[in-house]
Every structure is written in C-alpha cells, then in structure tokens.
Short mmCIF file of C-alpha atoms and ligand atoms in Angstrom, two decimals:
data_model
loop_
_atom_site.label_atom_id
_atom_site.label_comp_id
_atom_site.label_asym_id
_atom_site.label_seq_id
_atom_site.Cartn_x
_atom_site.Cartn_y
_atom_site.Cartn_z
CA UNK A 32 -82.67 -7.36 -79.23
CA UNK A 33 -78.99 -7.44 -78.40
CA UNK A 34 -77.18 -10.72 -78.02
CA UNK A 35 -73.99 -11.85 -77.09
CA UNK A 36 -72.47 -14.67 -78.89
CA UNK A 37 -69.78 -16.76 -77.26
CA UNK A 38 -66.99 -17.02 -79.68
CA UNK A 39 -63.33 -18.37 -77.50
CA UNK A 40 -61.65 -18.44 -80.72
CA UNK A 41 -57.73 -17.97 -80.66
CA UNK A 42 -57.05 -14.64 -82.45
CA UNK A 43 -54.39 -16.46 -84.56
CA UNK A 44 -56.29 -19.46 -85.30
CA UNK A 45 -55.85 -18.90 -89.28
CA UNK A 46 -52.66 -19.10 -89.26
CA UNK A 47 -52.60 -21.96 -86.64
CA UNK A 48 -54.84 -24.03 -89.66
CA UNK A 49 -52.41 -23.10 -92.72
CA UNK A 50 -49.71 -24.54 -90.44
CA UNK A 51 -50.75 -27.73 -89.64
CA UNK A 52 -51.44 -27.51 -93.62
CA UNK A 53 -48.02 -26.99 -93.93
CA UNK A 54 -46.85 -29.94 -91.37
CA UNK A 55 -49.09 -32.13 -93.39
CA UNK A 56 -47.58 -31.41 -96.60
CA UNK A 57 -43.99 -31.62 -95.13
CA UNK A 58 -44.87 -35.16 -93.08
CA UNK A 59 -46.56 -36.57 -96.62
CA UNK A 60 -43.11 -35.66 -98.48
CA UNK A 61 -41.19 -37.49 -95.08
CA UNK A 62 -39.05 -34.57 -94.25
CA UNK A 63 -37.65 -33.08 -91.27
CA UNK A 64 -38.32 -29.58 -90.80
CA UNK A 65 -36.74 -26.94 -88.76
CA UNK A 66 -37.65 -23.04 -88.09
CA UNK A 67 -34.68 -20.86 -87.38
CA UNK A 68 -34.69 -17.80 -85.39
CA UNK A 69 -32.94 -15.10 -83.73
CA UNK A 70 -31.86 -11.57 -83.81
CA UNK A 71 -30.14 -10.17 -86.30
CA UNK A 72 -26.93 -10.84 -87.08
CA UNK A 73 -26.68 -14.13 -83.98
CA UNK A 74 -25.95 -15.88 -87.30
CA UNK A 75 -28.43 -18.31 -88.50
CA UNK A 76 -27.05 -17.77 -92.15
CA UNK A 77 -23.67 -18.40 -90.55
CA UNK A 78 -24.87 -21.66 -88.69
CA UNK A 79 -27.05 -22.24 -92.46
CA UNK A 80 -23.18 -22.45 -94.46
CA UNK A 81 -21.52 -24.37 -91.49
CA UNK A 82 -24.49 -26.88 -91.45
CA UNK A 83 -24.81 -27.99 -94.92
CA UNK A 84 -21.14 -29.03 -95.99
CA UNK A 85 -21.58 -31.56 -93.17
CA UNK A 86 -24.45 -33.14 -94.39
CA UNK A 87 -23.34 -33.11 -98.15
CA UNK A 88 -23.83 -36.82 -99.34
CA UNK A 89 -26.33 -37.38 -96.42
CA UNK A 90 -29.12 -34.94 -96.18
CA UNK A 91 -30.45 -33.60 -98.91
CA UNK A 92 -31.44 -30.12 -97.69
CA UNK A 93 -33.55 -27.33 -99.09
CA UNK A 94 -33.44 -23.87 -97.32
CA UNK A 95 -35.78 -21.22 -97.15
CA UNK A 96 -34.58 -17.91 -96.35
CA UNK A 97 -37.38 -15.19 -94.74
CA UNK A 98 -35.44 -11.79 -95.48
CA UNK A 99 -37.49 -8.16 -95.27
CA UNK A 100 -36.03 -7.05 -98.58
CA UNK A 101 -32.72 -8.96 -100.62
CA UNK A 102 -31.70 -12.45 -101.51
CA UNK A 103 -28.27 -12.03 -100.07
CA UNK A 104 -28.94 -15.18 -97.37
CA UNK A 105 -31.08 -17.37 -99.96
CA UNK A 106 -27.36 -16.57 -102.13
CA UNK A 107 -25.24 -17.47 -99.26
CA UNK A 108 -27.13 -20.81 -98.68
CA UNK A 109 -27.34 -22.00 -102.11
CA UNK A 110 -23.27 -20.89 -102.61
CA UNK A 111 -22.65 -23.48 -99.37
CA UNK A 112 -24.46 -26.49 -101.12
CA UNK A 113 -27.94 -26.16 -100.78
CA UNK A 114 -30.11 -28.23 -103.03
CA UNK A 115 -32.86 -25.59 -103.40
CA UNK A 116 -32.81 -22.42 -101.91
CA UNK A 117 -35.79 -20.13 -102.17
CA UNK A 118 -35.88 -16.33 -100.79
CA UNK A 119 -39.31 -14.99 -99.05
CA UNK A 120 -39.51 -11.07 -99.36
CA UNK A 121 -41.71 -10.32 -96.36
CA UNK A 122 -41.92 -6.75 -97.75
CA UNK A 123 -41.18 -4.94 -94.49
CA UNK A 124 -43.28 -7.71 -92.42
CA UNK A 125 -40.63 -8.94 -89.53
CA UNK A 126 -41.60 -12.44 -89.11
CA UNK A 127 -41.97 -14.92 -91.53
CA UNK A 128 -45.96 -16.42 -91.23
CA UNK A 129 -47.65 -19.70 -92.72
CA UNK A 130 -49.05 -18.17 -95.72
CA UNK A 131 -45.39 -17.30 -97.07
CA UNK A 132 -44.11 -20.94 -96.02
CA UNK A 133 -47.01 -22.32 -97.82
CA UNK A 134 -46.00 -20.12 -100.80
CA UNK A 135 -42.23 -20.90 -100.58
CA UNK A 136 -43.50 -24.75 -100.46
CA UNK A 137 -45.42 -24.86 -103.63
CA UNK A 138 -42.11 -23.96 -105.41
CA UNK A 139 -40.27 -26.87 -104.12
CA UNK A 140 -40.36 -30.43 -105.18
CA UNK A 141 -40.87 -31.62 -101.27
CA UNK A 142 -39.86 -35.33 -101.91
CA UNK A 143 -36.48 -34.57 -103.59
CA UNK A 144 -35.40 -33.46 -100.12
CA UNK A 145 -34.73 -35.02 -96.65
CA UNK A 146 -34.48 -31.67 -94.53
CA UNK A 147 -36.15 -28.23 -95.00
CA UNK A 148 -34.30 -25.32 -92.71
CA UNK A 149 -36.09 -22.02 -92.72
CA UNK A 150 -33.95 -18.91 -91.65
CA UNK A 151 -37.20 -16.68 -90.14
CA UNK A 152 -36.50 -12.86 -90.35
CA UNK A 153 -34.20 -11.30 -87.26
CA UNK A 154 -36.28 -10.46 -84.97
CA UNK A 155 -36.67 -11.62 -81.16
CA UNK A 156 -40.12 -10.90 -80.66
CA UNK A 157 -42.81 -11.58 -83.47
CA UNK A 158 -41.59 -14.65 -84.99
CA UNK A 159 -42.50 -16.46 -81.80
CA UNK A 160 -46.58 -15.51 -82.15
CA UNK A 161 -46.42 -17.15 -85.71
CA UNK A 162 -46.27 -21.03 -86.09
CA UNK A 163 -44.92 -22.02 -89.87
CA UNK A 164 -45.83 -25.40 -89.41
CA UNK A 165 -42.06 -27.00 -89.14
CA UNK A 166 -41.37 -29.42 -86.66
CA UNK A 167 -38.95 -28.15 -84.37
CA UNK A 168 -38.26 -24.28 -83.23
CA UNK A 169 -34.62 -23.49 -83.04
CA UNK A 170 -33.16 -20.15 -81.05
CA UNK A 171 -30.05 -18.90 -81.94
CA UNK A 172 -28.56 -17.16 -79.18
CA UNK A 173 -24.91 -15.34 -79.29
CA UNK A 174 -22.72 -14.31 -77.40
CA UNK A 175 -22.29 -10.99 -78.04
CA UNK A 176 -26.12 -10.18 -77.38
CA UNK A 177 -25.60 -10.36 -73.96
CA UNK A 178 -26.35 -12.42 -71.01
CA UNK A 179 -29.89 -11.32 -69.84
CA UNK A 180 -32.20 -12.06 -73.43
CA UNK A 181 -33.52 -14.55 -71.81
CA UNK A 182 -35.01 -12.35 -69.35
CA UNK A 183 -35.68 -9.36 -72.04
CA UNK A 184 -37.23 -11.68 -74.91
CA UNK A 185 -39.16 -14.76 -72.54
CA UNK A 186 -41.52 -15.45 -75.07
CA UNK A 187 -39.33 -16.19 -77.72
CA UNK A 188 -37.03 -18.01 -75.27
CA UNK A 189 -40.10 -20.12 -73.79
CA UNK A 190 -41.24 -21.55 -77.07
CA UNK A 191 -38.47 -23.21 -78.68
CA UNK A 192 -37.21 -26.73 -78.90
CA UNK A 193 -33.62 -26.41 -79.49
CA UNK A 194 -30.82 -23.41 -78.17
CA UNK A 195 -28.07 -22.39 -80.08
CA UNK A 196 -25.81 -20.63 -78.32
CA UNK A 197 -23.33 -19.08 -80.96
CA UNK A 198 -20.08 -17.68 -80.94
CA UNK A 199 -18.42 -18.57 -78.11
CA UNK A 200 -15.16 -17.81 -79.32
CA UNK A 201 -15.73 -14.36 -78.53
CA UNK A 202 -16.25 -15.50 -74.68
CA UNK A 203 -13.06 -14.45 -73.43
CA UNK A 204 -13.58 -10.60 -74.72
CA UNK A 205 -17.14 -10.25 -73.83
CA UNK A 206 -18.82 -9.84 -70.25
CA UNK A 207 -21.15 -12.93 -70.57
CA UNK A 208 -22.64 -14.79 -67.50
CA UNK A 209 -23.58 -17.88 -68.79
CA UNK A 210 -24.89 -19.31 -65.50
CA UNK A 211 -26.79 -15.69 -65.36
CA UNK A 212 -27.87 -16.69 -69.00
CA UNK A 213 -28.85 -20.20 -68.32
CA UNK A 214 -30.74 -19.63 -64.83
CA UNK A 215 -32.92 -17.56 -67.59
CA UNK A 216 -33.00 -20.29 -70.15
CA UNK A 217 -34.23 -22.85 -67.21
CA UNK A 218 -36.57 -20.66 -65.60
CA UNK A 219 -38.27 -20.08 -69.19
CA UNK A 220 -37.77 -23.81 -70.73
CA UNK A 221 -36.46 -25.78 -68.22
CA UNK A 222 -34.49 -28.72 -69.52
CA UNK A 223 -34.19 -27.51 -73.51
CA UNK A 224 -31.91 -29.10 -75.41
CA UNK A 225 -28.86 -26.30 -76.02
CA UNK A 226 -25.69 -26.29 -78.56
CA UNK A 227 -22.83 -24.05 -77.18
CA UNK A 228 -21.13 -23.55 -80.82
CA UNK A 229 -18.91 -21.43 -82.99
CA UNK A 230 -19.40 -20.65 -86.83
CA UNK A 231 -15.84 -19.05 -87.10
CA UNK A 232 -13.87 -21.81 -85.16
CA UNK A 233 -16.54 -25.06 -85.76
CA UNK A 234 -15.87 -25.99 -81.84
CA UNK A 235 -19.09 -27.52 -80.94
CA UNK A 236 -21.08 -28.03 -84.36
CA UNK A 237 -20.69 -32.07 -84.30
CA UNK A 238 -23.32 -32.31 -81.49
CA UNK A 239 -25.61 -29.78 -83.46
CA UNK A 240 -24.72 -32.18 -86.91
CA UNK A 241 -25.53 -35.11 -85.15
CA UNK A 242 -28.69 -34.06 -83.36
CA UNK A 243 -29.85 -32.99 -86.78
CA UNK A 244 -29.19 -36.25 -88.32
CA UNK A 245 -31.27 -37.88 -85.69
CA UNK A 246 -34.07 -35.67 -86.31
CA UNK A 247 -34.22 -36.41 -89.67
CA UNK A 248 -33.58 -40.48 -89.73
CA UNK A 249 -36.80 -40.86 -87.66
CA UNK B 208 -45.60 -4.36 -85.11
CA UNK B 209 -48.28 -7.31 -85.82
CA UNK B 210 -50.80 -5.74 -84.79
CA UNK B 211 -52.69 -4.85 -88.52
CA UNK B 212 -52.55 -8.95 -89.39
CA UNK B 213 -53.84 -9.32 -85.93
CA UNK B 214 -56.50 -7.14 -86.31
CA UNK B 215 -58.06 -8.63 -89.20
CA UNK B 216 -58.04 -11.70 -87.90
CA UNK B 217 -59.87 -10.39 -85.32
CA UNK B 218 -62.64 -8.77 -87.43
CA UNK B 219 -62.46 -12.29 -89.73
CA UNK B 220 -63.29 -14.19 -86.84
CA UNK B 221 -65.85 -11.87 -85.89
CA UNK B 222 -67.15 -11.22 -88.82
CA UNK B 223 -67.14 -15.10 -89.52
CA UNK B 224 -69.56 -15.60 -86.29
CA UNK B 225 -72.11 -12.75 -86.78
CA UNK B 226 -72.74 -13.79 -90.14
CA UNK B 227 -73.66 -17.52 -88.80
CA UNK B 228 -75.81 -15.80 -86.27
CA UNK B 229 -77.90 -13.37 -88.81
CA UNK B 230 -76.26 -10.80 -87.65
CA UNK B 231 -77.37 -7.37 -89.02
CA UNK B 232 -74.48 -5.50 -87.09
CA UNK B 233 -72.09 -6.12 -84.30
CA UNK B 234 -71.72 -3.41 -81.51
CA UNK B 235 -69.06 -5.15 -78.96
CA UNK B 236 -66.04 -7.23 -79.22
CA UNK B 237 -64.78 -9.23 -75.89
CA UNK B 238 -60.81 -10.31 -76.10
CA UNK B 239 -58.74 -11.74 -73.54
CA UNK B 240 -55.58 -10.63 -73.44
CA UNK B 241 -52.78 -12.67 -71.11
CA UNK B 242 -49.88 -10.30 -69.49
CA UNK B 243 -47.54 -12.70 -71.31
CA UNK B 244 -48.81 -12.36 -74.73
CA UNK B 245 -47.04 -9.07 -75.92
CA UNK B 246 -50.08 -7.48 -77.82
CA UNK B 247 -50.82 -3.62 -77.57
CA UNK B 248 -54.77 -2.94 -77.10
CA UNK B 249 -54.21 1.03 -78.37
CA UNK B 250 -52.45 -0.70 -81.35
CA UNK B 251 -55.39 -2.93 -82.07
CA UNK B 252 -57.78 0.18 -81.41
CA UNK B 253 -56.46 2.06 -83.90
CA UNK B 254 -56.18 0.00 -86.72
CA UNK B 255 -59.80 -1.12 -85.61
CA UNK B 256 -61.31 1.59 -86.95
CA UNK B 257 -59.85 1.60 -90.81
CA UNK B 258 -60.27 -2.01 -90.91
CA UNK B 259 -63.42 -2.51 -89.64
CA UNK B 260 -64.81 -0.02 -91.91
CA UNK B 261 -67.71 -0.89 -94.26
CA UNK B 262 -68.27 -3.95 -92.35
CA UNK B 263 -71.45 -4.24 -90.16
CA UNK B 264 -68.26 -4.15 -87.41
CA UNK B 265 -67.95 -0.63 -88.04
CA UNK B 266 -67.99 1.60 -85.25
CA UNK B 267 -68.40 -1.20 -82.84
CA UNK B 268 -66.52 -1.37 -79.18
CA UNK B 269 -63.31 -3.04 -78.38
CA UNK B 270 -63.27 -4.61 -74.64
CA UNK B 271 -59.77 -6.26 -73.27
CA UNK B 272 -60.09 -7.99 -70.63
CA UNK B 273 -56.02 -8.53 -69.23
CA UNK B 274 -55.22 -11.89 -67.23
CA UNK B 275 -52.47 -11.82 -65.12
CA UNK B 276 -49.30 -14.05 -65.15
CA UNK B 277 -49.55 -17.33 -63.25
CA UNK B 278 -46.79 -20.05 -63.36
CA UNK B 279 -46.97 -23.64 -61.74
CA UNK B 280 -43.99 -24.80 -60.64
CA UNK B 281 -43.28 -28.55 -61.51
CA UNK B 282 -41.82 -29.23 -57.99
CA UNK B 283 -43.59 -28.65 -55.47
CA UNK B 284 -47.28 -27.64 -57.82
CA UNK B 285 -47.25 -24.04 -55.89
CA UNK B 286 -49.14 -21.31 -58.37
CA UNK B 287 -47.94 -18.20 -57.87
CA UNK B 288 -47.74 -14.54 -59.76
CA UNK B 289 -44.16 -14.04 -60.79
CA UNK B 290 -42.66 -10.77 -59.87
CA UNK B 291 -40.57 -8.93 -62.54
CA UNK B 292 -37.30 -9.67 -61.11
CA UNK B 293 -37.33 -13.79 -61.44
CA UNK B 294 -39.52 -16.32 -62.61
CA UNK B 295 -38.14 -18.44 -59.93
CA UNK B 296 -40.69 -20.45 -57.31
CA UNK B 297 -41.13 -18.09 -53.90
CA UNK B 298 -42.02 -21.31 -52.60
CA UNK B 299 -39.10 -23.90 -53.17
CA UNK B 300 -36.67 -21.54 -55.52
CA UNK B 301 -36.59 -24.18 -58.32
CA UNK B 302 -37.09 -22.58 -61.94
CA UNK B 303 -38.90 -25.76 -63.74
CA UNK B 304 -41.59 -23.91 -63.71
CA UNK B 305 -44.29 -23.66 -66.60
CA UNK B 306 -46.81 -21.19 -67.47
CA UNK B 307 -50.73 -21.40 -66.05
CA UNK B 308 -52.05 -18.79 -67.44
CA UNK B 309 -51.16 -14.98 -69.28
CA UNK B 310 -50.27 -16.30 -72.41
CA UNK B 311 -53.80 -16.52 -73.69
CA UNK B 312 -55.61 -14.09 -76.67
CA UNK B 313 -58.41 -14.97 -77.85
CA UNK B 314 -61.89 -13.31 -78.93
CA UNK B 315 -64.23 -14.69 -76.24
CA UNK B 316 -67.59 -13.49 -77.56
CA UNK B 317 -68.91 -10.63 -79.28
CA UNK B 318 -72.37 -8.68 -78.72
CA UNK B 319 -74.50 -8.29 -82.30
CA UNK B 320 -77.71 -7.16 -83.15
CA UNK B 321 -79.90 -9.78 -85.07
CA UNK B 322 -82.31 -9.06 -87.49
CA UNK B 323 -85.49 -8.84 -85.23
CA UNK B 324 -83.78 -6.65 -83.22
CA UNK B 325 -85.82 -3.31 -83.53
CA UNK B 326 -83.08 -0.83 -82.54
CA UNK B 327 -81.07 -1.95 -85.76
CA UNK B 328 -84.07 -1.58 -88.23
CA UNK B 329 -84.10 1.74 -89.72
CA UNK B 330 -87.34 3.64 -88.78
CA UNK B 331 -90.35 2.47 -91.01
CA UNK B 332 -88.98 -1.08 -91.92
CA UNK B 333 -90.62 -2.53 -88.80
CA UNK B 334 -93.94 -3.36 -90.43
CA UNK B 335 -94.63 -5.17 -93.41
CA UNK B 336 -91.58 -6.61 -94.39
CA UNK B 337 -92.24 -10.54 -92.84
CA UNK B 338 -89.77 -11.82 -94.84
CA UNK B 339 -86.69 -10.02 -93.26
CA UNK B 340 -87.99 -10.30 -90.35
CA UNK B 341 -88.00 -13.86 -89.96
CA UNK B 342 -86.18 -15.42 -87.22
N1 LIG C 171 -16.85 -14.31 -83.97
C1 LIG C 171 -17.87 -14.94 -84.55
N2 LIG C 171 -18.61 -14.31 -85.49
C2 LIG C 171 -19.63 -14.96 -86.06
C3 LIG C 171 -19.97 -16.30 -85.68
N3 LIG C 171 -21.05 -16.68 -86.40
C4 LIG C 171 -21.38 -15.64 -87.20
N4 LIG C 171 -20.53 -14.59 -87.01
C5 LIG C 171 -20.56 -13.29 -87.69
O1 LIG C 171 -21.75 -12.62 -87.33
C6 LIG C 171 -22.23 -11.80 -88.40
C7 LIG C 171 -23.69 -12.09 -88.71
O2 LIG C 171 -23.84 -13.42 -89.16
P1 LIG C 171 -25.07 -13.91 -90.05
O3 LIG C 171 -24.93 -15.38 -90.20
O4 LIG C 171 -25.19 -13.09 -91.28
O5 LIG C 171 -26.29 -13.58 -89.09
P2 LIG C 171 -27.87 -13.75 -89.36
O6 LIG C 171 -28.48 -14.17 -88.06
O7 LIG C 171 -28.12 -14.64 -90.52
O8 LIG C 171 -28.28 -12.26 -89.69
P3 LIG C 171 -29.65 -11.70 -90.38
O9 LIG C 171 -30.09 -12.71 -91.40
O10 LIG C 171 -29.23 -10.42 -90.97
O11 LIG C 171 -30.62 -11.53 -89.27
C8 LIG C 171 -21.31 -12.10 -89.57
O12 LIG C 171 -20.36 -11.07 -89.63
C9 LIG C 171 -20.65 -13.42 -89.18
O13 LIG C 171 -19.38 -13.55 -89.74
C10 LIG C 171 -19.16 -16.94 -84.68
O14 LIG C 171 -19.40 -18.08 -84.27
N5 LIG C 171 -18.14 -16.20 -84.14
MG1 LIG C 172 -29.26 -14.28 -92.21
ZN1 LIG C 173 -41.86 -24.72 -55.91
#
C-alpha cells in the first residue's frame, strides 16, 4: 500500500544546523562575526587590508579567506596585520558553506580574537543560499559593476545586513546612477545600513571602522 | 551550480524520513519550489538519477510544484505579484516592501512503499515470512 509521508523540511536544513553550530561556537568565544561577499574583484580583500590597520591595538581580528583555488587573499590579509589568517580551498565549489567554516574554526584559537571576517568566494549568486553561521551579512557593491545589480542579483541584495558600496572614486569616469542603484537597494532591503567608500582614496572607511567597532563592543 | 549539494540533501532528507517510516522504497518526491529561490528543477533531475542510485530512492519521481512571487508592501499591507520591471507597490508606489512568498524550497512530502505493501514484495515473499511482514 502506497503512502505519502508529509515531510516540509527546508532542502538546506543541514547546513542551516551546522550554522547555528557555528554561531554557537563563535557567541561562546564572545566574538563578532562578519560574512563578506561580492563579485569578484568589488574588493573585499581590498576593504580586508584597509580594515585591519585601523583596528590594530583594538580588535584583535582573525580572517578567513574562501578562495576556489590559491592563498593569494589569506597572504594579503595576514601581510596587512591579521592575527590569524586561514585559507579555505573550496576546490571549484563557488560559495563558501558551514561545513568549511566549521573546518576553518577548529584551526583557530576562537577566544584569542575579538572579530572573525570571512571573505566568501566572488560570486553574486550562491553564497546567498548558504548561511555560515556569522552574525552579520555584508555586500560589497562597486562601482564599476554597474548601476542595475540590484535588480540582476535580488537575492543576494535582499539578504544582507550591511552595503558596501566601493570605489567611488571612479564615479566621475563611470556611468553610475546611484539613485537608479539605490531605488533597487530599497525596493529589495528597504532601510539597510550602506557605506559609500573607497579602498584607493580611504574617503568614507571611518563610518565603516566605527560601525564595526560597535558591532563588536556589544 | 549548487545543484549536486542540493540534491543530496534532498535524497538525505528523504532518505532520513522513509527509513523512520519502514520504508521498503520510495516512488515520489514532492518539492516546492518559490519563483524567487533560483534553483533549476532539470538540474536537480539530472543529478537525481546518479545520486539516488542504490538507494531504495532509485528510480523514483521528482514533482516541483513552483509558487509564484508575492510581496507585501509595509505601507499600505497591499499583496501583490511583482512584475519584472519593478518591485515597486502598484498600489501606493512605495518600495518598503518585503517578500510573502516565492522564496520557499522545501521537500513537502514524499510517497513510499512500506513493508506490507504487496506491490513492493517480490513475487513469492507474500506468504510465510510474518516476521517482515509485521507492521
Ligand atoms: N579604483 C579603485 N580600485 C579598487 C578599489 N578597491 C579595490 N580596487 C581594485 O580592485 C581590484 C580587485 O580588488 P580585490 O580586493 O582583490 O577584490 P576581491 O573582491 O577580493 O576579489 P576576489 O577575491 O578575486 O573575488 C584590485 O585591482 C584593487 O586594487 C577602490 O576603492 N577604487
Ligand atoms: Mg579577494
Ligand atoms: Zn503600497
């Protein structure tokens, strides 16, 4: 006799459990915790190097860098001050998932640190479907990309909790709406906190410094 | 480009439930699938059948069932089916608007046959055997 047998499971309820795993472990050590992502090249390893000279003698930070195949970024990041650095090879995979943070978090001593930052592979699409765990979702935007990737990318731009909109230095040789951009960004997450910034001029990184510093007092 | 991790979690959780239910095999699979959720069934159907092999999943069905878009707009509370052009509210025009539904996937229930069922007992196995037929 057939049967049906109601189930109304979330497809990605495993790795929904080994992140709140993660959050646990992170909360227990009393860190803040941040998951980076973006397309390639909007410069989250830029935004990484810029970041941590401004919280040397503050924040103890430890970064771990999702990359498909080298350590160049994990490099980078440990040359600009990082206390630990640690590189995930995803082996072709294009988002970073909670397994490999739970992996990357057994090889860190969680309590020597007061802020974990994890660079998530470029990529605008998949890295949204997989929670890690971390307590805040950060979307670096830039300028270059183009004014409608809000409209093109809407689930990664509906998810996050922070915007970083890099390199607006480049604003005056690029066709960039940003009201065009931002109608996007408010349609999708209406009210998000966002960070106009540049990596190559530093206009604008004090409010993302202090808003990090906030974050990680609390 | 998720769509192989996907798909074993898929036949996990499937796999997961039959077993709690005596399952001897399962024949259908019922997934909801939300408009906004980005996941490609003919993706999922073809890694289905390498995965699933070996398992008493093999072979079985794959059913989507595809819910459309609907946001709620935090203004005025109108529900409405965005068109592709804006997101905005046809209503009011304000964009604080939040999603209602289309973002959902999920495997809503799957079909099995259980161990008294006679269609899954090989021919002969019927009689005499109380003890796997029991419940
Ligand atoms: N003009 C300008 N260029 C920038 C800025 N920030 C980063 N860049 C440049 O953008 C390029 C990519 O920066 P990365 O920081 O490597 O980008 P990423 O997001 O880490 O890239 P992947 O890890 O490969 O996905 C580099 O050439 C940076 O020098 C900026 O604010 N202005
Ligand atoms: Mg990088
Ligand atoms: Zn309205």
């Amino acid at each position: 006799m057939p049967l049906n047998i109601p189930i109304a499971e979330n497809i990605l309820s495993a790795n929904d459990r080994l992140a709140e795993e993660n959050r646990t472990r992170i909360e227990a050590a009393g860190l803040f915790s941040i998951n980076m992502m973006a397309s390639p090249g909007a410069g989250k390893t830029s935004l990484i190097e810029n970041t941590l000279p401004r919280l040397a003698d503050k924040v103890r930070v430890a970064v771990v860098d999702g990359d498909i195949a080298t350590s160049l970024d994990a490099d980078r990041a440990a040359a600009a001050g990082a206390q630990a650095s640690i590189q995930i090879n995803t082996g072709g995979q294009c988002h970073l998932d909670a397994v490999m943070l739970h992996g990357a978090l057994d090889q860190l001593d969680l309590k020597q640190f007061d802020l974990l930052i994890v660079e998530n592979v470029g990529n605008l699409v998949c890295p949204a479907d997989f929670r890690l765990g971390t307590h805040k979702s950060v979307l670096i935007a830039s300028i270059p990309e183009g004014d409608d990737k809000p409209y093109k990318y809407p689930g990664m731009y509906r998810g996050v909790d922070a915007l970083v909109i890099n390199k607006i230095d480049l604003l005056p040789y690029i066709p960039f709406k940003m009201d065009f951009f931002q109608r996007g960004v408010e349609a999708l997450n209406p009210g998000v906190i966002t960070f106009p910034l540049s990596c190559r001029t530093g206009e604008g990184l004090d409010a993302w410094i202090d808003w990090l510093v906030q974050n990680v007092k609390r | 480009m998720h769509e192989l991790p996907i798909t074993q979690s898929i036949l996990d959780i499937a796999l997961r439930h039959a077993e709690k239910a005596g399952a001897r095999r399962v024949t259908d699979l019922h997934l909801v699938i939300g408009r906004l959720s980005y996941v490609v069934d003919d993706s999922i159907r073809f890694y289905w059948d390498t995965i699933a092999k070996g398992t008493i999943a093999e072979g079985a069905r794959l059913h989507f069932q595809r819910v459309p878009a609907e946001l709620l707009c935090l203004d005025c509370n109108h529900r409405y089916a965005p068109d592709d052009e804006t997101l905005a509210c046809p209503k009011c025009q304000s964009v604080r608007v939040k999603v209602a539904a289309g973002d959902e996937f999920r495997l809503e229930s799957i079909d099995v046959e259980t161990s008294d069922s006679p269609s899954s007992l090989p021919a002969g196995e019927g009689e005499g055997d109380g003890e796997m037929k029991c419940h």
